[in-house]
Coordinates of C-alpha atoms in Angstrom, one line a residue:
Chain A
M1194 CA 113.6 95.3 125.0
N1195 CA 116.3 96.0 122.8
Y1196 CA 116.2 99.7 123.6
R1197 CA 119.6 100.5 121.4
A1198 CA 118.1 99.0 118.5
I1199 CA 114.6 101.3 118.9
W1200 CA 117.0 104.5 119.5
A1201 CA 119.3 103.3 116.3
I1202 CA 116.1 103.3 113.9
Y1203 CA 114.6 106.3 115.8
T1204 CA 118.1 108.2 115.2
S1205 CA 118.0 107.4 111.8
E1206 CA 114.7 108.2 110.9
M1207 CA 115.3 111.7 112.4
M1208 CA 118.4 112.0 110.9
R1209 CA 116.6 111.6 107.4
T1210 CA 114.5 114.6 108.4
G1211 CA 117.4 116.6 109.3
R1212 CA 118.9 115.3 105.6
T1213 CA 115.4 116.5 103.9
L1214 CA 114.7 119.6 105.8
A1215 CA 113.3 122.0 103.2
Q1216 CA 110.7 119.0 102.4
S1217 CA 109.7 117.8 105.9
I1218 CA 109.8 121.1 107.6
V1219 CA 110.0 124.3 105.5
S1220 CA 107.4 123.4 102.9
P1221 CA 104.4 122.3 105.2
V1222 CA 105.3 125.4 107.3
I1223 CA 104.9 127.2 104.0
S1224 CA 101.7 125.5 102.6
T1225 CA 100.2 126.2 106.3
A1226 CA 101.4 129.9 106.0
L1227 CA 99.7 130.1 102.6
Y1228 CA 96.4 128.9 104.2
F1229 CA 96.5 131.7 106.7
V1230 CA 97.1 134.4 103.9
V1231 CA 94.3 133.0 101.6
F1232 CA 91.8 131.6 104.0
G1233 CA 92.6 133.7 107.1
A1234 CA 93.3 137.3 106.0
A1235 CA 91.9 137.1 102.3
I1236 CA 88.9 135.2 102.5
G1237 CA 88.6 134.9 106.4
S1238 CA 88.2 139.0 106.4
R1239 CA 84.9 138.6 105.0
I1240 CA 83.8 135.6 106.9
T1241 CA 81.7 136.4 110.0
D1242 CA 83.4 135.2 113.7
I1243 CA 82.3 131.6 114.4
D1244 CA 81.2 131.2 118.0
G1245 CA 82.9 134.2 118.8
V1246 CA 86.0 133.2 117.5
S1247 CA 87.6 135.1 114.5
Y1248 CA 87.7 132.9 111.5
V1249 CA 91.6 133.2 111.1
A1250 CA 91.8 132.2 114.6
F1251 CA 89.2 129.3 114.1
I1252 CA 91.1 127.6 111.3
V1253 CA 94.3 127.4 113.5
P1254 CA 93.8 123.9 115.0
G1255 CA 92.1 122.6 111.9
L1256 CA 95.3 123.6 109.8
I1257 CA 97.7 121.9 112.7
M1258 CA 95.5 118.6 112.5
L1259 CA 96.0 118.8 108.7
T1260 CA 99.5 118.9 108.8
L1261 CA 99.6 116.5 111.9
L1262 CA 97.8 113.7 110.0
T1263 CA 99.1 114.0 106.6
Q1264 CA 102.6 114.0 107.9
S1265 CA 102.5 111.5 110.1
V1266 CA 100.7 109.1 107.9
M1267 CA 103.5 110.4 105.0
N1268 CA 106.6 110.3 107.4
A1269 CA 105.6 106.5 109.0
S1270 CA 104.7 105.0 105.5
F1271 CA 107.8 106.2 103.7
G1272 CA 109.9 105.5 106.7
I1273 CA 109.2 101.8 106.3
Y1274 CA 108.5 101.7 102.6
F1275 CA 112.0 103.0 101.6
P1276 CA 114.0 100.2 103.3
R1277 CA 111.6 97.7 102.0
F1278 CA 112.3 99.2 98.8
I1279 CA 115.7 99.4 98.5
G1280 CA 116.3 96.2 100.0
T1281 CA 117.5 97.3 103.4
I1282 CA 114.9 95.9 105.7
Y1283 CA 116.8 92.6 105.3
E1284 CA 119.1 94.4 108.3
L1285 CA 116.0 94.8 110.5
L1286 CA 114.8 91.2 109.9
S1287 CA 118.2 89.4 110.5
A1288 CA 118.7 91.7 113.7
P1289 CA 117.8 90.5 117.4
V1290 CA 114.9 93.3 117.1
S1291 CA 111.1 92.4 117.8
F1292 CA 108.4 93.8 115.6
L1293 CA 107.5 95.8 118.5
E1294 CA 110.7 97.4 118.7
I1295 CA 110.8 98.3 115.0
V1296 CA 107.1 100.0 115.1
I1297 CA 108.4 101.7 118.1
G1298 CA 111.7 103.3 116.2
F1299 CA 109.5 104.0 113.3
V1300 CA 106.2 105.2 114.7
G1301 CA 107.8 107.1 117.2
A1302 CA 110.2 108.8 115.1
A1303 CA 107.5 109.8 112.4
A1304 CA 105.2 110.9 115.5
S1305 CA 108.0 113.1 116.9
K1306 CA 108.6 114.9 113.7
S1307 CA 104.7 115.8 113.4
I1308 CA 104.7 117.0 116.7
I1309 CA 107.6 119.1 115.8
L1310 CA 105.9 120.3 112.8
G1311 CA 102.5 121.0 114.5
L1312 CA 104.2 123.0 117.1
I1313 CA 106.1 125.0 114.7
I1314 CA 102.8 125.8 112.8
L1315 CA 101.6 126.6 116.2
A1316 CA 104.2 129.1 116.2
T1317 CA 103.7 130.4 113.1
S1318 CA 100.0 130.9 113.5
A1319 CA 100.7 133.1 116.4
L1320 CA 102.2 135.7 113.4
F1321 CA 98.9 135.5 112.3
V1322 CA 96.2 135.6 115.3
P1323 CA 96.5 135.8 118.7
L1324 CA 97.1 132.6 120.4
H1325 CA 94.7 131.3 123.0
I1326 CA 94.4 127.9 124.3
A1327 CA 92.1 127.0 126.9
H1328 CA 93.2 123.7 127.8
P1329 CA 97.1 123.3 127.1
F1330 CA 97.2 119.7 128.5
W1331 CA 94.0 118.3 126.4
M1332 CA 96.1 120.0 123.3
I1333 CA 99.2 117.9 124.0
V1334 CA 96.8 115.1 124.6
F1335 CA 95.1 115.6 121.3
L1336 CA 98.7 116.3 119.5
L1337 CA 100.1 113.1 120.6
L1338 CA 97.4 110.8 120.2
T1339 CA 96.4 112.2 116.9
S1340 CA 100.1 111.5 115.5
I1341 CA 101.0 108.1 117.1
T1342 CA 97.5 106.9 115.6
F1343 CA 98.2 108.3 112.0
S1344 CA 102.0 107.4 112.2
L1345 CA 100.5 104.0 113.0
L1346 CA 98.3 104.3 110.1
G1347 CA 100.9 105.3 108.0
F1348 CA 103.2 102.5 108.9
I1349 CA 100.4 99.9 108.1
I1350 CA 100.4 101.7 104.4
G1351 CA 104.2 101.7 104.1
I1352 CA 103.9 97.4 105.0
W1353 CA 100.8 97.4 102.7
A1354 CA 102.0 99.2 99.8
D1355 CA 104.3 97.6 97.1
G1356 CA 104.7 100.6 95.0
F1357 CA 105.2 104.5 95.4
E1358 CA 101.9 104.8 93.6
K1359 CA 99.9 102.7 96.5
L1360 CA 102.1 104.5 99.0
Q1361 CA 100.6 108.0 97.6
I1362 CA 97.0 106.5 97.1
I1363 CA 95.4 106.5 100.6
P1364 CA 97.2 110.1 101.8
L1365 CA 95.8 111.5 98.8
L1366 CA 92.5 110.0 98.2
I1367 CA 91.4 109.3 101.6
I1368 CA 93.4 111.3 104.4
T1369 CA 93.4 114.6 102.5
P1370 CA 89.6 114.7 101.8
L1371 CA 88.4 113.4 105.3
T1372 CA 90.6 116.5 106.5
F1373 CA 89.4 119.0 104.3
L1374 CA 85.7 117.5 105.3
G1375 CA 86.4 117.3 108.8
G1376 CA 85.8 120.7 109.5
T1377 CA 89.1 122.2 109.1
F1378 CA 88.1 125.3 107.4
Y1379 CA 84.3 125.5 109.0
S1380 CA 82.6 124.0 111.7
T1381 CA 80.2 121.1 110.8
S1382 CA 77.2 122.9 112.4
V1383 CA 77.0 124.8 109.4
L1384 CA 76.2 122.0 107.5
P1385 CA 72.5 120.9 106.5
P1386 CA 71.3 118.6 109.1
L1387 CA 71.8 115.5 106.8
W1388 CA 75.3 116.2 106.0
Q1389 CA 75.9 116.8 110.1
K1390 CA 74.9 113.2 110.5
I1391 CA 77.1 112.1 107.3
A1392 CA 79.8 113.7 108.9
L1393 CA 80.1 112.2 111.9
A1394 CA 81.0 108.9 110.3
N1395 CA 84.4 110.9 109.3
P1396 CA 86.9 110.0 112.3
V1397 CA 88.8 113.4 111.4
V1398 CA 85.5 115.6 112.6
Y1399 CA 86.3 114.2 116.3
L1400 CA 89.9 114.8 115.9
I1401 CA 89.4 118.5 115.0
S1402 CA 86.7 119.1 117.0
G1403 CA 88.4 118.0 120.2
F1404 CA 91.2 119.6 119.1
R1405 CA 89.6 122.9 118.5
W1406 CA 87.7 122.7 121.9
S1407 CA 91.1 122.3 123.7
F1408 CA 92.0 126.0 122.1
Y1409 CA 88.5 127.6 122.4
E1410 CA 86.3 125.4 124.1
I1411 CA 84.0 125.6 120.8
S1412 CA 83.2 122.0 119.5
D1413 CA 81.0 120.1 117.1
V1414 CA 80.9 117.1 119.5
H1415 CA 81.3 116.7 123.0
I1416 CA 85.0 116.1 123.9
G1417 CA 84.1 112.9 125.5
V1418 CA 83.3 111.6 122.4
S1419 CA 86.1 113.1 120.6
V1420 CA 88.7 111.3 123.0
A1421 CA 86.9 108.1 122.8
M1422 CA 86.7 107.9 119.1
T1423 CA 90.3 109.2 118.8
L1424 CA 91.0 106.1 121.3
V1425 CA 89.0 103.6 119.2
F1426 CA 91.0 104.6 116.2
L1427 CA 94.3 104.2 117.7
A1428 CA 93.1 100.9 119.1
I1429 CA 92.0 99.8 115.4
C1430 CA 95.4 100.8 114.2
L1431 CA 97.3 98.8 117.0
A1432 CA 95.2 95.6 116.3
I1433 CA 95.9 95.9 112.4
T1434 CA 99.5 96.3 113.6
G1435 CA 99.5 93.4 115.9
W1436 CA 97.8 91.2 112.9
I1437 CA 101.1 92.4 111.0
F1438 CA 103.2 91.1 113.9
K1439 CA 102.0 88.1 114.1
T1440 CA 101.8 86.9 110.5
G1441 CA 104.8 89.0 109.1
Y1442 CA 102.5 90.3 106.5
K1443 CA 104.7 91.7 103.4
L1444 CA 107.7 91.4 105.6
K1445 CA 108.6 87.8 105.5
N1446 CA 108.0 85.2 102.9
Chain B
M1092 CA 134.5 69.9 116.2
P1093 CA 131.2 71.1 117.8
S1094 CA 128.5 72.4 115.6
I1095 CA 127.4 75.8 115.7
I1096 CA 124.6 75.8 113.5
S1097 CA 122.3 72.8 113.0
V1098 CA 119.6 72.5 110.8
K1099 CA 117.4 69.7 110.8
D1100 CA 114.5 68.6 108.4
L1101 CA 114.2 72.4 107.0
S1102 CA 112.0 72.9 104.0
K1103 CA 110.6 75.9 102.5
T1104 CA 107.6 76.3 100.1
Y1105 CA 106.6 79.4 99.0
A1106 CA 103.2 80.6 98.9
S1107 CA 103.3 80.3 95.2
G1108 CA 103.4 76.4 96.0
F1109 CA 107.6 76.8 94.8
Q1110 CA 109.5 74.7 96.6
A1111 CA 112.6 76.3 97.3
L1112 CA 114.4 73.4 99.8
K1113 CA 113.4 70.1 99.9
P1114 CA 113.9 68.7 103.7
I1115 CA 117.5 69.7 104.3
T1116 CA 119.6 68.6 107.4
L1117 CA 123.0 70.2 107.6
D1118 CA 125.5 70.8 110.5
I1119 CA 128.1 74.0 110.7
E1120 CA 130.8 73.2 112.6
K1121 CA 132.4 76.1 115.2
G1122 CA 135.4 77.8 113.9
E1123 CA 135.1 76.4 109.9
I1124 CA 134.7 78.0 106.6
F1125 CA 131.9 76.2 104.9
A1126 CA 131.4 76.9 101.4
L1127 CA 128.3 76.0 99.7
L1128 CA 128.1 76.0 96.2
G1129 CA 125.4 75.5 93.8
P1130 CA 124.0 76.8 90.1
N1131 CA 121.4 80.0 90.5
G1132 CA 118.1 79.0 92.0
A1133 CA 119.4 76.2 93.9
G1134 CA 118.1 77.5 97.1
K1135 CA 121.5 78.9 98.7
T1136 CA 120.1 82.2 99.5
T1137 CA 116.8 80.9 100.5
L1138 CA 118.8 78.6 103.1
I1139 CA 120.8 81.2 104.4
S1140 CA 117.6 83.7 104.4
I1141 CA 115.9 81.3 106.8
I1142 CA 118.8 80.8 109.1
C1143 CA 119.0 84.6 109.6
G1144 CA 115.5 85.4 110.0
I1145 CA 114.4 86.8 107.0
V1146 CA 112.5 84.1 105.6
T1147 CA 110.1 81.7 107.5
P1148 CA 110.9 78.0 107.3
S1149 CA 107.7 75.4 106.4
T1150 CA 109.1 72.9 108.2
G1151 CA 112.2 71.7 110.3
V1152 CA 114.2 73.2 113.3
I1153 CA 117.6 75.3 113.3
T1154 CA 119.5 76.3 116.4
V1155 CA 122.3 78.9 116.1
G1156 CA 125.0 78.5 119.3
G1157 CA 122.1 76.3 120.5
H1158 CA 119.4 78.9 120.2
D1159 CA 116.1 78.0 118.3
I1160 CA 115.8 80.7 115.5
I1161 CA 112.2 81.1 116.4
K1162 CA 112.2 80.8 120.0
D1163 CA 115.2 82.1 120.9
Y1164 CA 115.8 84.4 117.9
R1165 CA 117.2 87.5 119.8
A1166 CA 120.4 85.0 121.2
A1167 CA 120.5 83.4 117.8
R1168 CA 120.4 86.5 115.8
A1169 CA 122.9 88.4 117.8
M1170 CA 125.5 85.8 116.8
I1171 CA 124.6 86.3 113.0
G1172 CA 126.4 88.8 110.5
L1173 CA 125.1 88.5 107.1
V1174 CA 126.6 90.4 104.2
P1175 CA 123.7 89.9 101.2
Q1176 CA 124.3 88.9 97.9
E1177 CA 122.8 92.3 96.2
I1178 CA 124.2 95.4 97.5
M1179 CA 121.4 97.1 99.5
A1180 CA 122.5 100.0 102.0
A1181 CA 120.6 103.0 102.6
P1182 CA 122.0 105.7 100.0
F1183 CA 121.8 108.7 101.9
D1184 CA 123.4 107.6 105.1
T1185 CA 127.2 108.2 105.5
V1186 CA 129.4 105.1 106.2
W1187 CA 129.8 105.8 109.7
A1188 CA 125.9 106.4 110.4
T1189 CA 125.1 103.3 109.0
V1190 CA 127.8 100.7 110.5
S1191 CA 126.7 102.6 113.9
M1192 CA 123.0 101.8 113.1
S1193 CA 124.0 98.2 112.5
R1194 CA 125.8 98.2 115.9
G1195 CA 123.0 99.4 117.7
L1196 CA 120.5 97.1 115.9
F1197 CA 122.3 94.0 117.4
N1198 CA 122.2 95.8 120.7
K1199 CA 125.9 96.2 121.2
P1200 CA 127.2 99.5 123.2
K1201 CA 129.0 102.0 121.1
N1202 CA 132.6 101.4 120.5
P1203 CA 134.3 103.7 118.1
A1204 CA 137.3 102.1 118.4
Y1205 CA 135.9 98.8 117.3
L1206 CA 134.3 100.4 114.1
E1207 CA 137.5 102.3 113.4
K1208 CA 139.4 99.2 113.2
V1209 CA 136.5 97.3 111.0
L1210 CA 136.5 100.3 108.7
K1211 CA 140.3 100.6 108.2
D1212 CA 140.8 96.7 107.7
L1213 CA 138.4 97.4 105.2
T1214 CA 140.0 100.4 103.5
L1215 CA 136.8 102.5 104.3
W1216 CA 138.3 104.8 107.1
D1217 CA 138.8 107.5 104.5
K1218 CA 135.2 107.5 103.5
R1219 CA 133.5 107.3 106.8
D1220 CA 131.8 110.4 106.4
S1221 CA 131.1 109.8 102.5
R1222 CA 127.4 109.2 101.6
I1223 CA 126.9 105.8 100.6
V1224 CA 125.3 106.7 97.1
T1225 CA 128.7 108.7 96.4
L1226 CA 130.6 105.1 96.7
S1227 CA 131.6 102.6 93.9
G1228 CA 130.0 99.6 93.8
G1229 CA 133.1 97.8 95.1
M1230 CA 133.2 100.3 98.2
K1231 CA 129.2 99.6 98.9
R1232 CA 130.1 96.0 99.3
R1233 CA 132.9 96.9 101.7
V1234 CA 130.4 98.9 103.5
L1235 CA 127.9 95.6 103.6
I1236 CA 130.7 93.9 105.0
A1237 CA 131.5 96.8 107.9
K1238 CA 127.7 96.3 108.6
A1239 CA 127.9 92.7 109.1
L1240 CA 131.3 92.8 111.0
S1241 CA 129.9 96.1 113.2
H1242 CA 128.5 94.1 116.0
E1243 CA 131.5 91.4 116.2
P1244 CA 129.3 88.4 115.2
Q1245 CA 130.5 85.1 116.1
I1246 CA 128.9 83.8 112.6
L1247 CA 129.6 85.6 109.3
F1248 CA 127.2 84.7 106.1
L1249 CA 128.5 86.1 102.9
D1250 CA 126.3 85.7 100.1
E1251 CA 128.1 85.6 96.9
P1252 CA 130.3 88.1 98.2
T1253 CA 133.1 88.6 95.7
A1254 CA 130.3 88.8 92.6
G1255 CA 131.4 91.7 90.2
V1256 CA 134.1 92.9 92.5
D1257 CA 137.9 93.9 91.5
V1258 CA 140.7 91.8 92.2
E1259 CA 142.3 94.0 94.9
L1260 CA 138.6 94.0 96.7
R1261 CA 138.4 90.1 96.4
K1262 CA 142.1 90.0 97.8
D1263 CA 141.2 92.5 100.7
M1264 CA 138.0 90.8 101.5
W1265 CA 139.8 87.3 101.7
D1266 CA 142.4 88.9 104.2
V1267 CA 139.6 89.8 106.3
V1268 CA 137.9 86.6 106.5
R1269 CA 141.2 84.7 107.0
A1270 CA 141.6 86.9 110.0
L1271 CA 138.1 86.5 111.2
R1272 CA 138.7 83.0 110.9
A1273 CA 141.8 83.1 112.8
S1274 CA 139.8 84.9 115.5
G1275 CA 137.3 81.9 115.9
V1276 CA 134.5 83.1 113.4
T1277 CA 132.7 80.8 111.6
I1278 CA 132.1 81.7 108.1
I1279 CA 129.5 80.4 105.4
L1280 CA 130.0 81.6 102.2
T1281 CA 128.5 80.9 98.7
T1282 CA 130.5 81.9 95.8
H1283 CA 130.7 81.3 92.5
Y1284 CA 134.3 81.8 92.1
I1285 CA 135.1 78.1 92.8
E1286 CA 138.7 78.8 92.9
E1287 CA 138.0 80.8 96.2
A1288 CA 136.2 78.0 97.8
E1289 CA 138.9 75.6 96.8
E1290 CA 141.4 78.0 98.5
M1291 CA 139.3 79.2 101.4
A1292 CA 137.2 76.4 102.5
D1293 CA 137.4 74.0 105.0
R1294 CA 134.1 71.8 103.6
V1295 CA 131.8 72.0 100.9
G1296 CA 128.4 71.7 100.3
V1297 CA 126.6 71.3 97.2
I1298 CA 123.0 72.5 96.7
N1299 CA 121.0 71.7 93.8
K1300 CA 117.1 72.1 93.4
G1301 CA 116.6 72.9 96.7
E1302 CA 118.9 69.4 98.0
I1303 CA 122.1 69.0 99.7
I1304 CA 123.8 66.8 97.4
L1305 CA 126.6 66.4 99.2
V1306 CA 128.7 67.7 102.4
E1307 CA 132.5 66.8 102.3
Q1308 CA 135.9 68.0 104.0
K1309 CA 137.3 69.9 100.8
A1310 CA 140.4 67.8 101.0
D1311 CA 138.6 64.6 100.9
L1312 CA 136.1 65.7 98.1
M1313 CA 139.1 66.2 96.2
R1314 CA 140.8 63.1 96.9
K1315 CA 137.4 61.3 96.6
L1316 CA 136.2 62.7 93.2
G1317 CA 139.3 64.3 92.0
K1318 CA 141.2 62.8 88.8
K1319 CA 144.9 63.7 88.0
V1320 CA 146.3 64.0 84.8
L1321 CA 149.8 63.0 83.5
T1322 CA 151.3 64.9 80.6
L1323 CA 154.6 63.4 79.2
H1324 CA 156.2 66.2 77.3
L1325 CA 158.2 63.6 74.5
Q1326 CA 161.4 64.2 72.9
Q1327 CA 160.0 62.9 69.5
K1328 CA 157.1 63.3 67.9
L1329 CA 154.7 60.4 67.7
D1330 CA 151.8 60.0 64.9
A1331 CA 149.9 57.3 66.9
L1332 CA 150.1 55.5 69.6
P1333 CA 152.7 52.4 69.2
A1334 CA 151.3 48.9 69.4
G1335 CA 151.8 47.5 72.9
V1336 CA 151.9 51.3 74.8
E1337 CA 147.8 51.4 74.8
T1338 CA 146.3 51.2 78.0
A1339 CA 143.2 52.8 79.7
G1340 CA 143.3 56.4 80.1
L1341 CA 146.2 57.2 77.8
K1342 CA 145.7 59.4 74.9
L1343 CA 148.4 61.1 72.1
G1344 CA 148.3 64.6 72.2
A1345 CA 146.9 66.6 69.0
S1346 CA 150.6 68.1 68.4
G1347 CA 151.9 64.4 68.7
H1348 CA 154.7 65.7 71.3
E1349 CA 152.7 64.6 74.6
L1350 CA 151.1 61.6 75.9
V1351 CA 148.2 62.5 78.4
Y1352 CA 147.3 59.9 81.1
E1353 CA 144.4 60.3 83.2
Y1354 CA 144.3 58.4 86.5
D1355 CA 142.4 57.7 89.6
T1356 CA 144.5 59.0 92.8
Q1357 CA 142.3 56.7 94.7
R1358 CA 143.4 53.6 93.1
E1359 CA 145.7 51.6 94.7
R1360 CA 147.6 51.3 91.6
T1361 CA 147.8 54.5 89.4
G1362 CA 149.7 52.6 86.5
I1363 CA 152.5 55.5 86.3
G1364 CA 155.2 52.9 86.9
T1365 CA 154.4 50.1 84.3
L1366 CA 153.7 53.2 81.7
L1367 CA 156.9 54.7 82.1
T1368 CA 158.4 50.8 82.0
T1369 CA 156.4 50.4 78.7
L1370 CA 157.1 53.7 77.1
N1371 CA 161.3 53.0 78.2
N1372 CA 160.8 49.5 76.4
A1373 CA 159.4 50.8 73.4
G1374 CA 162.1 53.3 73.0
I1375 CA 159.9 57.0 73.1
R1376 CA 162.1 59.0 75.6
V1377 CA 160.5 61.5 77.4
R1378 CA 161.8 64.9 78.0
D1379 CA 159.4 66.5 80.7
L1380 CA 156.2 65.5 82.7
Q1381 CA 153.7 67.1 84.7
T1382 CA 150.6 66.3 86.7
T1383 CA 147.6 68.4 87.2
Q1384 CA 144.3 67.6 89.6
T1385 CA 140.7 68.1 88.8
S1386 CA 139.6 71.4 90.2
L1387 CA 136.6 71.8 92.8
E1388 CA 135.1 73.4 89.6
D1389 CA 135.1 70.3 87.6
I1390 CA 134.0 68.1 90.3
F1391 CA 131.0 70.6 91.3
V1392 CA 130.2 70.8 87.6
G1393 CA 130.1 67.0 87.3
L1394 CA 128.0 66.6 90.4
V1395 CA 125.6 69.3 89.5
S1396 CA 125.1 67.8 85.5
D1397 CA 124.7 64.6 87.2
R1398 CA 121.6 65.4 89.1
T1399 CA 120.1 67.3 86.0

């Protein structure tokens, strides 16, 4: 294992975050704070408690998950796409580095950034609602699994994309709608029965439900199912990444 | 000389069906400067990219230092530094960060003293904290060289390194190349500036339309294919070549003040002695004389045009 190469890629990616602090950290924190103000304080004050949890507190796990998903995908996809776009990928391909090490470097950095962001947003939420985390261990597990899984998805998108439009299209047209429809702002139990069943086809439902359970012990689906579905999604992303390794898809001619 | 890179029956056909390289066999000797010449689209960059691991070969076997570039890619690639043709460097990284990253990618422990030397040799030390985007084109090219040298490679590929750079940088670059060669580094370069290949290279390979046309010691090539021209400056103007003086390869210059004689250096008898005696007998007095030799460029153009 070329640990120095993993570290070189990881630190280089993390330095990029440092350079774009406003875009990488301040902007998501501000938009999350706006969600708290609008949905929590303004609209939320007129919404009754959900399963004994105030609405503003109810949306905290969903908002963290929303940031985690979008930031993981964006960071990882941009991280690998940018070297492809400007041509510096030649150095990664000509260095004594395996594809696995490249993935660990990029995905590790993207996941680290989203975890840091998730924790910052968690801390920000403490300014709006009293924090209560019933199962800190499971909260961390979901945080880790989700950020790694979606960073892998972002990496795949960054390899697949051959233009900035494609790079944006999946996060905008798929991830964001799935997150909003996945129970960020509501419990799927409030949906009509048919839509409840349809919602189960949305993988984000399992992530938000499990994550919310780790806070308040309330969930749309059983925690075991949430963990299993997250692992299935992780396995799918790993399988696709493995296929990219094997074929050199879009990396080598 | 033992070979450090061995290319056997290498070919490359892209998914589009375009055959960039026909089966090529080539050996690069340890410690030499090998110049690969060829027109645009000849396959130079494809060949380099395959050896460096950027492009997958269609057929053939390549070893670098005895290591197969696919089965034992780590050992093979660790020996190679690559300076690409295009200027490609992370624009927002500082010079120091980018060379440090390159060293890390090649699994070398930190060595600030060595990196300092590389940057100083390339007149980049003062720019170490500058972001690459703020540098001039020539400086960016120096950064690419510094990155390639950051991990102390035993083989250096320079793909058109002096294209579009100023005279000063070109001179600096060749000073660095000479020093590297003196330290035992094998250098493979492609260049459009054939005079550089002529000055620097030990051996020359010519590639055209995906085929290696020839590989020769530069001196042998110049001797074999090189023609010399003898120019005789005359004391008096001639309107035409006098009868009895005409001989193959001899022409009267446009001004009438010089005779130009082209001869083959490989022939046992060049005919110079006979020519001078004949001129003397005809009463034509020679004021001065000079000889010039065909350049590598002339040879190259001749070779490539023969095949097209």
